[in-house]
Amino acid sequence: MSATMTAVDVPPPARPKRLGRLPRRLVRPATAVLSGVLLFLSFPPRPLWWLAVPGFALLGWTLRGRRLRAGFGLGYLAGLGFLLPLLVWTGEEVGAVPWLALVAAESLFVAAACCLVAAVSRLPAWPVFAAAVWILGEAARARVPFGGFPWGKIAFGQADGLFLPLAALGGTPVLGFAVALCGFGLYEALRQVIAYRATGSLPRGPLAAAALSLFLPVTAALAAQPLVSDAAEDGTATVAAIQGNVPRLGLDFNEQRRAVLDNHARRTEQLAADVAAGRAPKPDFVLWPENSSDLDPYRNGDARFVIDEAVKAIGVPTVVGAVVTPETGPLRNTLIQWDPRSGPVATYDKRHVQPFGEYIPMRSLVRIFNKDVDRVSRDFGPGTEVGVFDLAGTRVGLATCYEAAFDWAVRDTVTHGARLISVPSNNATFGRSEMTYQQLAMSRVRAVEHSRSVVVPVTSGVSAIIRPDGTIVRESRMFTPDALVAEVPLRSSLTPATRMGTLPEALLVALAAAGLGWAASGAVRRRRAATPGTANA
């Protein structure tokens, strides 16, 4: 048999070449996804805060020098890698469609920010502008649509991190900026080292900018350490956080409202018995979680009696989370200050109610995709007043659950005189997901940001008592009835972050805008230089 090959037997040369290119084309998209996954892994409950730095370094490699369209696409992949696992708890009881819809929408903000990072990536000292652009994206995501969704701010993954003191200096924007800057600076420093090894040339300006981007955030964090203090400026308070637990996981707990109320009343009465027997210190005041009474005590005499008996047993002011159901108008997610002698004496209505959870925007349209919206048969309405209760002489600021993610909602309570912050929450609908740990990390960041003790009473866990330096002194287990009692310092001084309010974020947004303007003018000059006949126009 002849071994001679015919032309038909010769494989076409283009095919292996095309197959060889395909994996290389996937490198940047895969790296974009990996960068997002690293950002996710930097969040609690994992103590891997430092993974955010290599996450931004990989993102910088992915985006630097890319066209805007490529930057948007790669950024969207990074957003999916980050937010898909981070927000999986949003579909815990309502299915995958709301979770995927939320992630798809929020990833657009990440994509837009990455598109702008690509735009500034050719500028001198580009890591500075890129980090500012990231904060610009977070600022937009925290405001629109429907009041914004700031969950997943990079700062909220840094409760155990080296950079945490920067929260006291400039709030979550400065903390997030420092992390992003360090990551982008790490990539630029490595890029300069690799270029030097390849060419033997060492450009001092770019190398100095890279080194500054890498070390400035670390130095600033160390310098901000004196701003973090848990000294008792105004004495101390002994506080109790009640976790009554729910009868079973899931949305069905709302059908057992009396059982939830009884659980919290019973655990408070047990604490009263422990105090009387000397097994626990007597608290100055008691904090119940959000939705600890889904029965309106103003309209339901039985619920009022149960609450009143529990508060009289413990004998100190108690904050009760209740659903208030007026005859007309929206429902109210309300915190009630309950006095053992006078009963309900003050209220705070949650100001930032949760879209698609406490109220349904565009209900008729959303119903087409998910009939679970009808579980919210009557929308909640927002309150308008800042929540600060005077509990046994201690001014306690109130930020209910979802509100803790918003900078303004917590800051307002401190500027209105709060010496301690309470974040009553209800996460029973999210089962044993990571949501409760993510929310607890937010409260730890807020403690350092405003130098206040923070108490987090939760229906089903994790409840916690946090000192002003962000350390947890008492913590419950999930879905376990508990009463956390601890003495915490009270403070009245204001951190730079509290005093400046939105100014640091505004300055970083202005820095991002300046970088984008510089990049745009450079692009115009390059286009003119490349177009014949326009150089002297």
Coordinates of C-alpha atoms in Angstrom, one line a residue, residues 70-521:
A70 CA -14.0 45.3 26.1
G71 CA -13.7 46.9 29.5
F72 CA -17.5 46.8 29.9
G73 CA -17.7 43.2 28.9
L74 CA -14.8 42.1 31.1
G75 CA -16.2 44.1 33.9
Y76 CA -19.6 42.4 33.6
L77 CA -17.9 39.0 33.9
A78 CA -16.0 40.3 37.0
G79 CA -19.3 41.5 38.4
L80 CA -20.9 38.1 37.9
G81 CA -18.0 36.4 39.5
F82 CA -18.3 38.7 42.5
L83 CA -22.0 39.1 43.0
L84 CA -23.5 35.7 41.9
P85 CA -22.0 33.9 45.0
L86 CA -22.2 37.0 47.3
L87 CA -25.9 37.5 46.8
V88 CA -27.1 33.9 46.5
W89 CA -29.0 34.3 49.7
T90 CA -31.5 36.7 48.0
G91 CA -33.0 33.6 46.3
E92 CA -33.1 31.5 49.5
E93 CA -36.9 31.4 49.7
V94 CA -38.2 33.0 46.5
G95 CA -36.2 31.0 44.0
A96 CA -33.4 31.7 41.5
V97 CA -35.2 34.3 39.3
P98 CA -35.1 37.3 41.7
W99 CA -31.5 36.4 42.7
L100 CA -30.3 36.2 39.0
A101 CA -32.2 39.4 38.1
L102 CA -30.6 41.3 41.0
V103 CA -27.2 40.1 40.1
A104 CA -27.7 40.9 36.4
A105 CA -28.7 44.4 37.2
E106 CA -26.0 45.1 39.8
S107 CA -23.3 43.7 37.6
L108 CA -24.1 46.4 35.1
F109 CA -22.7 48.9 37.7
V110 CA -19.5 46.9 38.0
A111 CA -19.3 46.7 34.2
A112 CA -19.7 50.5 33.9
A113 CA -17.0 51.1 36.5
C114 CA -14.6 48.7 34.8
C115 CA -15.3 50.4 31.5
L116 CA -14.2 53.6 33.0
V117 CA -11.2 51.9 34.7
A118 CA -10.1 50.9 31.2
A119 CA -10.5 54.5 30.0
V120 CA -8.1 55.9 32.7
S121 CA -5.7 52.9 32.6
R122 CA -3.3 54.7 30.2
L123 CA -2.9 57.7 32.4
P124 CA 0.2 58.4 34.6
A125 CA -0.5 57.2 38.1
W126 CA -3.6 55.4 36.7
P127 CA -4.1 53.2 39.8
V128 CA -5.2 56.3 41.7
F129 CA -7.8 57.2 39.1
A130 CA -8.9 53.6 38.7
A131 CA -9.6 53.2 42.4
A132 CA -11.5 56.5 42.4
V133 CA -13.6 55.2 39.5
W134 CA -14.4 52.1 41.4
I135 CA -15.8 54.2 44.3
L136 CA -17.8 56.2 41.7
G137 CA -19.4 53.0 40.7
E138 CA -20.2 52.0 44.3
A139 CA -21.6 55.5 44.9
A140 CA -24.0 55.1 41.9
R141 CA -25.0 51.6 42.9
A142 CA -25.8 52.8 46.4
R143 CA -28.3 55.4 45.1
V144 CA -30.1 54.0 42.0
P145 CA -32.5 52.4 41.2
F146 CA -35.2 52.4 43.9
G147 CA -32.9 54.1 46.4
G148 CA -29.9 51.9 45.6
F149 CA -28.4 48.7 46.8
P150 CA -24.9 49.2 48.5
W151 CA -24.6 45.5 49.5
G152 CA -21.2 44.3 48.4
K153 CA -19.3 47.5 49.0
I154 CA -15.6 46.5 49.2
A155 CA -15.4 48.2 52.6
F156 CA -17.9 45.7 54.1
G157 CA -15.4 42.9 53.5
Q158 CA -12.7 44.6 55.6
A159 CA -14.0 44.2 59.2
D160 CA -11.0 42.0 60.1
G161 CA -8.6 43.8 57.8
L162 CA -5.5 46.0 58.1
F163 CA -7.3 48.9 56.4
L164 CA -10.3 49.1 58.8
P165 CA -9.1 52.2 60.7
L166 CA -9.6 54.2 57.5
A167 CA -13.3 53.8 58.1
A168 CA -12.9 56.3 60.9
L169 CA -11.0 58.7 58.7
G170 CA -13.3 58.8 55.7
G171 CA -16.0 56.2 56.0
T172 CA -16.7 53.3 53.6
P173 CA -15.6 55.3 50.5
V174 CA -12.1 55.9 51.8
L175 CA -11.8 52.4 53.1
G176 CA -12.9 50.9 49.8
F177 CA -10.7 53.3 47.8
A178 CA -7.6 52.2 49.8
V179 CA -8.2 48.5 49.1
A180 CA -8.8 49.1 45.4
L181 CA -5.7 51.4 45.2
C182 CA -3.5 48.9 46.9
G183 CA -4.7 46.2 44.5
F184 CA -4.2 48.3 41.3
G185 CA -0.9 49.5 42.7
L186 CA 0.3 45.9 43.3
Y187 CA -0.4 45.0 39.6
E188 CA 1.4 48.2 38.4
A189 CA 4.4 47.5 40.5
L190 CA 4.6 43.9 39.2
R191 CA 4.2 45.2 35.7
Q192 CA 7.1 47.7 36.1
V193 CA 9.3 44.9 37.6
I194 CA 8.6 42.6 34.7
A195 CA 9.2 45.4 32.1
Y196 CA 12.6 46.1 33.8
R197 CA 13.6 42.5 33.6
A198 CA 12.7 42.4 29.9
T199 CA 14.3 45.6 28.9
G200 CA 16.8 46.6 31.6
S201 CA 15.2 50.0 31.7
L202 CA 13.8 51.3 34.9
P203 CA 11.3 54.3 34.4
R204 CA 11.5 56.0 37.8
G205 CA 8.3 58.0 37.4
P206 CA 5.9 55.1 36.8
L207 CA 7.8 52.9 39.3
A208 CA 7.5 55.6 42.0
A209 CA 3.7 56.0 41.2
A210 CA 3.3 52.2 41.5
A211 CA 5.1 52.0 44.8
L212 CA 3.1 55.0 46.2
S213 CA -0.1 53.3 45.2
L214 CA 0.9 50.2 46.9
F215 CA 2.3 51.6 50.2
L216 CA 0.2 54.7 50.7
P217 CA -3.0 52.9 51.7
V218 CA -1.0 50.7 54.2
T219 CA 0.8 53.7 55.7
A220 CA -2.5 55.7 55.9
A221 CA -4.2 52.8 57.7
L222 CA -1.4 52.6 60.2
A223 CA -1.5 56.3 60.7
A224 CA -5.3 56.2 61.2
Q225 CA -5.0 53.7 64.0
P226 CA -5.2 56.3 66.8
L227 CA -8.7 57.2 65.6
V228 CA -9.9 53.8 66.7
S229 CA -10.7 53.7 70.4
D230 CA -13.1 51.9 72.7
A231 CA -12.5 54.2 75.7
A232 CA -15.6 55.0 77.7
E233 CA -15.9 58.8 77.2
D234 CA -19.4 59.0 78.7
G235 CA -19.4 56.0 81.1
T236 CA -20.8 52.6 80.2
A237 CA -24.1 50.9 79.7
T238 CA -25.1 47.3 80.3
V239 CA -27.2 46.3 77.3
A240 CA -29.1 43.1 76.5
A241 CA -29.9 41.8 73.0
I242 CA -32.7 39.2 72.8
Q243 CA -32.7 36.5 70.1
G244 CA -36.0 34.7 70.5
N245 CA -35.6 32.5 67.4
V246 CA -38.4 31.5 64.9
P247 CA -40.4 28.3 64.8
R248 CA -38.9 27.2 61.5
L249 CA -36.9 28.5 58.7
G250 CA -38.2 30.3 55.7
L251 CA -41.0 32.8 54.8
D252 CA -43.6 30.7 56.6
F253 CA -42.4 32.1 59.9
N254 CA -44.6 35.1 59.1
E255 CA -47.6 32.8 59.4
Q256 CA -46.6 32.1 63.0
R257 CA -46.4 35.6 64.2
R258 CA -47.6 34.9 67.7
A259 CA -45.0 32.1 68.2
V260 CA -42.2 34.6 67.2
L261 CA -43.5 37.1 69.7
D262 CA -43.9 34.5 72.4
N263 CA -40.3 33.3 71.8
H264 CA -38.9 36.8 72.4
A265 CA -41.2 37.5 75.4
R266 CA -40.2 34.1 77.0
R267 CA -36.5 34.7 76.5
T268 CA -36.8 38.1 78.1
E269 CA -38.6 36.7 81.1
Q270 CA -36.0 34.0 81.4
L271 CA -33.3 36.8 81.4
A272 CA -35.3 38.5 84.2
A273 CA -35.3 35.3 86.2
D274 CA -31.5 34.9 85.7
V275 CA -31.0 38.5 86.9
A276 CA -33.1 37.9 90.0
A277 CA -31.1 34.7 90.7
G278 CA -27.8 36.5 90.2
R279 CA -26.9 34.5 87.2
A280 CA -26.8 37.5 84.9
P281 CA -26.2 41.3 85.4
K282 CA -29.2 43.5 85.2
P283 CA -29.3 45.4 81.9
D284 CA -30.0 49.1 81.7
F285 CA -32.2 48.5 78.7
V286 CA -33.1 45.6 76.4
L287 CA -33.2 45.5 72.6
W288 CA -35.5 43.1 70.6
P289 CA -35.0 42.5 66.9
E290 CA -36.9 43.8 63.9
N291 CA -40.2 41.9 63.4
S292 CA -40.1 40.4 66.9
S293 CA -43.8 41.2 67.0
D294 CA -45.5 41.0 63.6
L295 CA -48.7 41.5 65.5
D296 CA -49.5 45.2 65.9
P297 CA -49.6 45.8 69.6
Y298 CA -51.6 49.0 69.1
R299 CA -54.5 47.0 67.5
N300 CA -54.0 43.5 69.1
G301 CA -54.6 43.5 72.8
D302 CA -53.2 40.1 73.3
A303 CA -49.9 41.1 71.7
R304 CA -49.8 44.2 73.8
F305 CA -50.3 42.2 77.0
V306 CA -47.5 39.7 76.1
I307 CA -45.0 42.5 75.4
D308 CA -46.1 44.4 78.5
E309 CA -45.7 41.4 80.8
A310 CA -42.2 40.7 79.5
V311 CA -41.0 44.3 79.8
K312 CA -42.4 44.5 83.3
A313 CA -40.6 41.3 84.2
I314 CA -37.2 42.7 83.2
G315 CA -38.1 46.1 84.6
V316 CA -36.1 48.3 82.1
P317 CA -36.9 50.1 78.9
T318 CA -37.2 47.7 76.0
V319 CA -37.1 48.4 72.2
V320 CA -39.6 46.1 70.4
G321 CA -39.7 45.6 66.6
A322 CA -43.2 45.5 65.4
V323 CA -45.3 45.7 62.2
V324 CA -47.8 48.5 62.6
T325 CA -51.0 48.1 60.6
P326 CA -52.9 51.4 60.4
E327 CA -56.5 51.4 59.1
T328 CA -55.5 53.1 55.8
G329 CA -52.2 53.7 54.1
P330 CA -49.0 51.6 54.0
L331 CA -47.8 49.3 56.8
R332 CA -45.0 50.5 59.0
N333 CA -41.9 48.6 60.1
T334 CA -41.6 50.2 63.5
L335 CA -39.4 50.1 66.6
I336 CA -41.3 50.9 69.8
Q337 CA -39.7 52.2 73.0
W338 CA -41.6 50.3 75.7
D339 CA -41.4 51.5 79.3
P340 CA -42.2 49.0 82.1
R341 CA -44.5 51.5 83.7
S342 CA -45.9 53.6 80.9
G343 CA -46.0 51.1 78.0
P344 CA -45.2 52.4 74.5
V345 CA -43.7 55.9 74.7
A346 CA -41.9 56.5 71.4
T347 CA -41.6 55.0 67.9
Y348 CA -39.2 55.0 65.0
D349 CA -40.5 54.0 61.5
K350 CA -37.9 52.5 59.2
R351 CA -36.9 55.2 56.7
H352 CA -35.4 53.0 54.0
V353 CA -37.8 50.2 53.2
Q354 CA -36.5 47.4 51.0
P355 CA -37.7 47.2 47.4
F356 CA -39.1 43.9 46.3
G357 CA -39.1 42.8 50.0
E358 CA -41.1 45.4 52.0
Y359 CA -42.7 47.0 49.0
I360 CA -43.0 46.0 45.3
P361 CA -42.2 48.6 42.7
M362 CA -43.9 47.9 39.3
R363 CA -45.9 45.2 40.9
S364 CA -47.9 44.2 37.7
L365 CA -44.7 43.9 35.7
V366 CA -42.8 41.9 38.3
R367 CA -45.7 39.5 38.8
I368 CA -45.2 38.3 35.2
F369 CA -41.8 36.9 36.3
N370 CA -42.5 35.8 39.9
K371 CA -45.8 35.4 41.5
D372 CA -44.2 35.4 45.0
V373 CA -44.6 39.2 44.9
D374 CA -48.1 38.7 46.1
R375 CA -46.8 37.5 49.4
V376 CA -46.3 41.2 50.0
S377 CA -50.0 42.0 49.7
R378 CA -49.7 45.4 51.3
D379 CA -46.7 47.6 50.9
F380 CA -44.7 49.1 53.7
G381 CA -44.1 52.9 53.7
P382 CA -41.0 54.8 54.8
G383 CA -40.7 56.9 57.9
T384 CA -39.2 60.4 57.9
E385 CA -37.7 61.0 61.3
V386 CA -34.2 60.0 62.5
G387 CA -34.4 57.3 65.1
V388 CA -32.8 58.1 68.5
F389 CA -34.3 56.8 71.7
D390 CA -33.4 57.9 75.2
L391 CA -33.2 54.6 77.1
A392 CA -32.5 55.0 80.8
G393 CA -30.4 58.0 80.0
T394 CA -28.5 56.6 77.1
R395 CA -29.2 58.0 73.6
V396 CA -29.4 55.0 71.3
G397 CA -29.5 55.4 67.5
L398 CA -31.6 53.0 65.4
A399 CA -30.9 51.7 61.9
T400 CA -33.2 48.8 61.1
C401 CA -31.6 45.9 59.2
Y402 CA -31.3 47.0 55.5
E403 CA -30.6 50.6 56.6
A404 CA -27.2 49.6 58.0
A405 CA -25.9 49.2 54.4
F406 CA -26.5 52.9 53.8
D407 CA -23.9 55.4 55.0
W408 CA -26.4 58.2 55.7
A409 CA -28.9 56.1 57.7
V410 CA -26.3 55.2 60.4
R411 CA -24.5 58.6 60.3
D412 CA -27.7 60.5 60.9
T413 CA -28.3 58.8 64.3
V414 CA -24.8 59.7 65.5
T415 CA -25.1 63.4 64.4
H416 CA -28.4 63.5 66.2
G417 CA -26.7 62.5 69.5
A418 CA -26.6 58.7 69.6
R419 CA -23.9 57.4 72.0
L420 CA -24.6 53.8 71.0
I421 CA -26.1 52.3 67.8
S422 CA -28.6 49.4 67.5
V423 CA -29.2 47.5 64.3
P424 CA -32.3 45.3 65.0
S425 CA -32.6 42.8 62.1
N426 CA -34.7 39.9 60.9
N427 CA -32.9 37.5 58.6
A428 CA -35.0 34.4 59.2
T429 CA -36.1 34.4 55.6
F430 CA -32.5 33.9 54.5
G431 CA -32.0 30.6 56.3
R432 CA -28.4 29.6 57.2
S433 CA -26.9 31.6 54.3
E434 CA -24.0 34.0 54.6
M435 CA -26.3 37.0 54.7
T436 CA -26.2 37.3 58.5
Y437 CA -22.4 37.3 58.5
Q438 CA -22.2 39.9 55.8
Q439 CA -24.6 42.1 57.7
L440 CA -22.7 41.6 61.0
A441 CA -19.5 42.7 59.2
M442 CA -21.3 45.9 58.1
S443 CA -22.1 46.7 61.7
R444 CA -18.5 46.1 62.7
V445 CA -17.4 48.6 60.1
R446 CA -20.0 51.1 61.3
A447 CA -18.7 50.7 64.8
V448 CA -15.2 51.9 63.8
E449 CA -16.6 54.4 61.3
H450 CA -18.5 56.3 64.0
S451 CA -16.6 55.1 67.1
R452 CA -19.7 53.7 68.7
S453 CA -20.7 50.4 70.3
V454 CA -23.1 48.6 68.1
V455 CA -25.7 46.1 69.2
V456 CA -27.2 43.7 66.6
P457 CA -30.3 41.9 68.0
V458 CA -31.5 39.4 65.3
T459 CA -34.6 37.1 65.3
S460 CA -32.6 34.0 64.4
G461 CA -28.9 34.8 64.4
V462 CA -26.2 35.9 64.4
S463 CA -26.9 38.5 67.1
A464 CA -23.9 40.3 68.5
I465 CA -22.6 43.1 70.8
I466 CA -19.7 45.1 69.2
R467 CA -17.3 47.5 70.8
P468 CA -16.3 50.8 69.1
D469 CA -13.1 49.3 67.8
G470 CA -15.1 46.7 65.9
T471 CA -14.4 43.7 68.2
I472 CA -17.3 41.4 69.1
V473 CA -17.7 40.8 72.8
R474 CA -20.8 38.6 72.7
E475 CA -22.2 36.6 69.8
S476 CA -25.1 34.1 69.5
R477 CA -25.4 31.0 67.3
M478 CA -27.8 30.9 64.4
F479 CA -31.3 29.7 65.2
T480 CA -30.7 29.4 68.9
P481 CA -32.6 31.4 71.5
D482 CA -30.2 33.6 73.5
A483 CA -29.9 36.8 75.6
L484 CA -26.6 38.5 75.1
V485 CA -25.7 40.9 78.0
A486 CA -22.6 43.0 78.1
E487 CA -21.3 46.3 79.5
V488 CA -20.2 48.5 76.6
P489 CA -18.5 52.0 76.5
L490 CA -20.5 55.0 75.5
R491 CA -18.9 57.7 73.4
S492 CA -20.0 61.1 72.1
S493 CA -16.9 62.4 70.2
L494 CA -17.2 62.4 66.4
T495 CA -14.7 60.8 64.1
P496 CA -13.5 62.6 61.0
A497 CA -15.7 60.3 58.9
T498 CA -18.8 61.3 60.9
R499 CA -18.0 65.0 60.7
M500 CA -17.2 65.1 57.0
G501 CA -20.2 63.0 56.0
T502 CA -20.4 62.7 52.2
L503 CA -17.4 64.9 51.5
P504 CA -14.8 62.1 51.1
E505 CA -17.0 60.3 48.7
A506 CA -17.6 63.5 46.7
L507 CA -13.9 64.2 46.5
L508 CA -13.2 60.7 45.2
V509 CA -16.0 61.1 42.6
A510 CA -14.4 64.4 41.6
L511 CA -11.0 62.7 41.3
A512 CA -12.6 60.0 39.1
A513 CA -14.2 62.7 36.9
A514 CA -10.9 64.5 36.6
G515 CA -9.2 61.3 35.4
L516 CA -11.9 60.6 33.0
G517 CA -11.7 64.1 31.6
W518 CA -8.0 63.8 31.2
A519 CA -8.3 60.5 29.5
A520 CA -11.0 61.8 27.1
S521 CA -8.9 64.8 26.1

